[in-house]
Amino acid sequence: MTGRLRRWEAGVAATVILAVAGLLNRSGVLLLAAVIPLAYVAYGSATSVTVPDGLRATRRVDETPTPPGRPVTVTLEVRNEGPRPLSDVRVIDGVPDALTVVDGTPRAGAAIDVGESTTIEYVVVPRRGEYDFDPPRVRVRGAAAGSVADATVAADGEDRLVCRLDARAPPLADRGAEYVGTLTADDAGRGVEFHSTREYRTGDPASQIDWRHYAKRGELTTVSYARQVAAVVVLVIDARGPCRVVAGPGWPTAVELSAYAATEALTDLLASGHEVAVAVLGLDGPGPVGLHWLPPGSGAEQRSLALDLCRTAIDAEPGTVDATDQVHRLVELAPPGAQLALFTAALDDVPVEAVRAWSAVDHPLVVCSPDVVSDNTAGGQLAGLRRRTRLARCQSLGARTVDWRRGTPLALVLERAFAAEARLATGGARGTTRGGRP
Amino acid sequence: MRDQERWGLVALGLLATAGGVVLAIREFEPTTPGSDPGTLVSLVGVGGLAAAAWLVYDRSRSRRDPVPWSNAGPIVRSDPEDAPRRYPLSGSRLAGILVDARAAARDRREVEDGLAVVRPLLRTAYCEAAVAGGQDRSAATEALDAGTWTDDRVAASVLSPHVDPPTRSLRRRFRDWLYPGRAVTRRTVRAVSAVATAGDAAIAPVIGSDAPRRAETYEPSLAVRDVGGDGRVRDLTGGREPDDGGRVEGDRRGGRRGAAAGREGAQ
């Protein structure tokens, strides 16, 4: 689309005034002076501009797919491969409406010589979903700035940003199935940690013979290792209405971040051979007292079902159910001795009461809390203090509590959260529930 | 303007100028109309200029540029930086209470009436933190009433009506009388900062609580800001108002620096 700008109206007026004054006063000098503004008017009117075909755009999205809340850098390079320089080019990238630009700007204005380019770089924060970028809009103005031409330029490279809960959690592979879980029990069995030695029996593998002892004493002994067993971990996602708040417009909600953390933990725990159950608080689900409940299980199918439940936690509208009832009901549903991991923003006292109820029945507890409270407003500062107070109360009740502040890698948070001493119901098991990344 | 009109205007202007040039060369002498070619040229020139003036006037009536800095209109329909506001912001409860507090202060022109509205929330926040840190609730309440929980007398007077605020200058008292709502906001913000400092010192740290925040937090856009009567920018969503030094603490960098400086000063 090409259009004209009303840029030289002052020139027209000056021409008229000078010419009229020259005629009335019969002054040839004034009439000649009218030529000067008229020349500008004529130049601005005579020149025209079009968007050249040689204008190329290339977009790069770093990186996609990406998890919710992770800042993603988008770079758009506009290159002039045409035959003539462009004195005034203005570019606006087609950022999807649902994405938030948190740093930089998707706009630029530059003069681009032949073979040169200008680059736009900005940062967006996605929520779960798929976002299609529109082609960038370009406006070119002529040298006299009397006319403009608008056009959309098809961008090469990436035109879609995908945000998924499991972006950093690849599907389960046949990884490390040599042992079941990474919890060590008190009795001997297959494992890697030294347990005891005993007298050699026929059929013991040669790799377990203590050759050093044989060289010293001349007796064959067999090394036994601590047996590794699996744990049962119940991931609880707090999807109640108070948690559906954001740190800023367009940012992921606390529920979405909780579901993302649960997805990562789920993948790590399943990959390590543990059994994992999932429960969602605050929704009106098909389970007991409105719970969304996935019983303990393992393997790829369990992961798929659990991922569906995490997505449901984000997409479903909060129900009118009593979350306190669900908390107490969860005590009955969880297997004895199962570890309960609560993912909550801790924006009210319900998580503290849940930890109190669960700790009363001696479940090992983990609380992982995404931080969605801003600290640069007075309201956010006060809400942040109350949230930290609740986390401290959870910790004092015996839960291993981790504050997931924005900027801390989630892998590190989960490592800290699940590196707790596990009090298992398998009897005498000792060690840690530690999810290993494939 | 269509191309024909534009080129017609240029042609008329050129004709008028050419006429002027001819007249200047001939040293223009008064003659009767129609008696020599110079007069004819001048008449054509005047007619052309009149037509040009009419065109300029007509175009000025049909001015449709939305804003002077977006020649030919905006390239895109909406700002690409804008974000959807589907979910509420966290930590907005105090903002709602502050609205009521300011209204209460304005009704009677008493700052104390406004502070009474926000006081329970701030006292609860401090007491919760103190109790979580191992302090007895009654001791925490006594510290609040006596104002011994902080060195900031202004903050202590916000959380307890029994604590007198420091002596203020006549100018400050006049300003508080003139704008009681603004005084409520200013003192509440100061009290929140003191409560956060004291509360953080009381509670036990949890894993990750001292990790840096690399990513941004909420920064209000210009769309949700307003310019007050004194010309300063206000955040309409409950952000901090300018402090006494005139700096807008709602600004991300300035606000964080200001908060950090406040904590260091209080310690």
mmCIF file of C-alpha atoms in Angstrom, chain B residues 32-165:
data_model
loop_
_atom_site.group_PDB
_atom_site.id
_atom_site.type_symbol
_atom_site.label_atom_id
_atom_site.label_comp_id
_atom_site.label_asym_id
_atom_site.label_seq_id
_atom_site.Cartn_x
_atom_site.Cartn_y
_atom_site.Cartn_z
ATOM 1 C CA THR B 32 -5.201 48.741 -18.255
ATOM 2 C CA PRO B 33 -6.502 45.187 -17.889
ATOM 3 C CA GLY B 34 -6.155 43.130 -21.054
ATOM 4 C CA SER B 35 -3.945 45.687 -22.770
ATOM 5 C CA ASP B 36 -0.724 43.673 -22.605
ATOM 6 C CA PRO B 37 0.409 40.102 -22.032
ATOM 7 C CA GLY B 38 1.839 40.890 -18.569
ATOM 8 C CA THR B 39 -1.549 41.640 -17.171
ATOM 9 C CA LEU B 40 -2.921 38.430 -18.532
ATOM 10 C CA VAL B 41 -0.126 36.470 -16.908
ATOM 11 C CA SER B 42 -0.700 38.130 -13.573
ATOM 12 C CA LEU B 43 -4.417 37.371 -13.708
ATOM 13 C CA VAL B 44 -3.661 33.745 -14.456
ATOM 14 C CA GLY B 45 -1.211 33.721 -11.582
ATOM 15 C CA VAL B 46 -3.706 35.182 -9.121
ATOM 16 C CA GLY B 47 -6.318 32.679 -10.241
ATOM 17 C CA GLY B 48 -3.890 29.831 -9.763
ATOM 18 C CA LEU B 49 -2.922 31.044 -6.354
ATOM 19 C CA ALA B 50 -6.551 31.310 -5.351
ATOM 20 C CA ALA B 51 -7.121 27.772 -6.490
ATOM 21 C CA ALA B 52 -4.076 26.636 -4.515
ATOM 22 C CA ALA B 53 -5.316 28.414 -1.414
ATOM 23 C CA TRP B 54 -8.681 26.740 -1.752
ATOM 24 C CA LEU B 55 -7.052 23.321 -2.072
ATOM 25 C CA VAL B 56 -4.950 23.908 1.036
ATOM 26 C CA TYR B 57 -8.005 25.046 2.952
ATOM 27 C CA ASP B 58 -10.007 22.053 1.784
ATOM 28 C CA ARG B 59 -7.282 19.659 2.825
ATOM 29 C CA SER B 60 -6.942 21.209 6.251
ATOM 30 C CA ARG B 61 -10.658 20.590 6.825
ATOM 31 C CA SER B 62 -10.299 16.911 6.063
ATOM 32 C CA ARG B 63 -7.272 16.290 8.276
ATOM 33 C CA ARG B 64 -7.407 12.692 9.458
ATOM 34 C CA ASP B 65 -3.952 11.917 10.858
ATOM 35 C CA PRO B 66 -4.530 10.288 14.265
ATOM 36 C CA VAL B 67 -1.426 11.686 15.910
ATOM 37 C CA PRO B 68 1.260 13.978 14.584
ATOM 38 C CA TRP B 69 4.065 11.426 15.054
ATOM 39 C CA SER B 70 2.448 8.633 13.055
ATOM 40 C CA ASN B 71 2.549 9.933 9.535
ATOM 41 C CA ALA B 72 0.102 8.076 7.310
ATOM 42 C CA GLY B 73 -1.328 6.327 10.372
ATOM 43 C CA PRO B 74 0.041 3.452 12.434
ATOM 44 C CA ILE B 75 1.610 0.485 10.696
ATOM 45 C CA VAL B 76 -0.137 -2.036 12.929
ATOM 46 C CA ARG B 77 -3.515 -1.954 14.594
ATOM 47 C CA SER B 78 -2.333 -2.339 18.185
ATOM 48 C CA ASP B 79 0.903 -2.066 20.115
ATOM 49 C CA PRO B 80 2.824 -5.330 19.811
ATOM 50 C CA GLU B 81 4.195 -4.892 23.346
ATOM 51 C CA ASP B 82 0.751 -5.008 24.917
ATOM 52 C CA ALA B 83 -0.080 -8.095 26.935
ATOM 53 C CA PRO B 84 -3.402 -9.755 27.635
ATOM 54 C CA ARG B 85 -4.777 -9.182 31.109
ATOM 55 C CA ARG B 86 -6.685 -12.377 31.604
ATOM 56 C CA TYR B 87 -5.475 -13.143 35.113
ATOM 57 C CA PRO B 88 -5.227 -10.785 38.086
ATOM 58 C CA LEU B 89 -1.908 -9.598 39.385
ATOM 59 C CA SER B 90 -0.552 -11.100 42.559
ATOM 60 C CA GLY B 91 -0.231 -8.928 45.622
ATOM 61 C CA SER B 92 -3.073 -6.603 44.691
ATOM 62 C CA ARG B 93 -4.937 -6.897 47.969
ATOM 63 C CA LEU B 94 -3.127 -3.994 49.583
ATOM 64 C CA ALA B 95 -3.944 -1.805 46.597
ATOM 65 C CA GLY B 96 -7.662 -2.390 47.149
ATOM 66 C CA ILE B 97 -7.390 -1.634 50.847
ATOM 67 C CA LEU B 98 -5.383 1.497 50.101
ATOM 68 C CA VAL B 99 -8.191 2.811 47.931
ATOM 69 C CA ASP B 100 -10.567 2.506 50.883
ATOM 70 C CA ALA B 101 -7.991 4.020 53.229
ATOM 71 C CA ARG B 102 -7.451 7.029 51.035
ATOM 72 C CA ALA B 103 -11.168 7.558 50.731
ATOM 73 C CA ALA B 104 -11.552 7.359 54.502
ATOM 74 C CA ALA B 105 -8.774 9.893 54.987
ATOM 75 C CA ARG B 106 -10.268 12.279 52.466
ATOM 76 C CA ASP B 107 -13.729 12.075 53.981
ATOM 77 C CA ARG B 108 -12.689 13.591 57.311
ATOM 78 C CA ARG B 109 -9.382 15.094 56.251
ATOM 79 C CA GLU B 110 -7.733 12.938 58.901
ATOM 80 C CA VAL B 111 -4.731 10.847 57.989
ATOM 81 C CA GLU B 112 -5.297 8.691 61.050
ATOM 82 C CA ASP B 113 -8.679 7.556 59.730
ATOM 83 C CA GLY B 114 -7.023 6.209 56.632
ATOM 84 C CA LEU B 115 -4.219 4.507 58.528
ATOM 85 C CA ALA B 116 -6.787 2.738 60.691
ATOM 86 C CA VAL B 117 -8.008 0.947 57.571
ATOM 87 C CA VAL B 118 -4.634 -0.495 56.573
ATOM 88 C CA ARG B 119 -3.354 -1.083 60.103
ATOM 89 C CA PRO B 120 -4.909 -4.547 60.737
ATOM 90 C CA LEU B 121 -3.387 -6.021 57.583
ATOM 91 C CA LEU B 122 0.090 -4.749 58.380
ATOM 92 C CA ARG B 123 -0.097 -5.847 62.001
ATOM 93 C CA THR B 124 -1.204 -9.313 60.945
ATOM 94 C CA ALA B 125 1.676 -9.608 58.498
ATOM 95 C CA TYR B 126 4.221 -8.679 61.120
ATOM 96 C CA CYS B 127 2.706 -10.893 63.813
ATOM 97 C CA GLU B 128 2.628 -13.907 61.487
ATOM 98 C CA ALA B 129 6.280 -13.443 60.620
ATOM 99 C CA ALA B 130 7.296 -12.934 64.229
ATOM 100 C CA VAL B 131 5.402 -16.028 65.371
ATOM 101 C CA ALA B 132 6.845 -18.089 62.515
ATOM 102 C CA GLY B 133 10.248 -16.944 63.684
ATOM 103 C CA GLY B 134 9.636 -18.323 67.152
ATOM 104 C CA GLN B 135 8.433 -15.224 68.927
ATOM 105 C CA ASP B 136 5.424 -15.292 71.198
ATOM 106 C CA ARG B 137 2.326 -13.694 69.696
ATOM 107 C CA SER B 138 1.630 -11.546 72.742
ATOM 108 C CA ALA B 139 5.231 -10.342 72.740
ATOM 109 C CA ALA B 140 4.949 -9.442 69.093
ATOM 110 C CA THR B 141 1.756 -7.517 69.771
ATOM 111 C CA GLU B 142 3.371 -5.674 72.631
ATOM 112 C CA ALA B 143 6.311 -4.745 70.431
ATOM 113 C CA LEU B 144 3.886 -3.399 67.868
ATOM 114 C CA ASP B 145 1.978 -1.360 70.426
ATOM 115 C CA ALA B 146 5.159 0.059 71.896
ATOM 116 C CA GLY B 147 6.752 0.646 68.516
ATOM 117 C CA THR B 148 9.928 -1.223 69.461
ATOM 118 C CA TRP B 149 9.834 -3.574 66.496
ATOM 119 C CA THR B 150 11.490 -1.050 64.204
ATOM 120 C CA ASP B 151 13.671 2.028 64.336
ATOM 121 C CA ASP B 152 11.416 3.793 61.877
ATOM 122 C CA ARG B 153 9.084 5.979 63.936
ATOM 123 C CA VAL B 154 6.870 6.730 60.989
ATOM 124 C CA ALA B 155 6.329 3.027 60.306
ATOM 125 C CA ALA B 156 5.809 2.328 64.005
ATOM 126 C CA SER B 157 3.149 5.031 64.177
ATOM 127 C CA VAL B 158 1.329 3.478 61.240
ATOM 128 C CA LEU B 159 1.078 0.100 62.957
ATOM 129 C CA SER B 160 0.157 1.501 66.358
ATOM 130 C CA PRO B 161 -1.996 4.512 67.194
ATOM 131 C CA HIS B 162 -0.184 4.735 70.532
ATOM 132 C CA VAL B 163 3.107 5.662 68.905
ATOM 133 C CA ASP B 164 3.532 9.285 68.003
ATOM 134 C CA PRO B 165 5.066 10.034 64.617
#
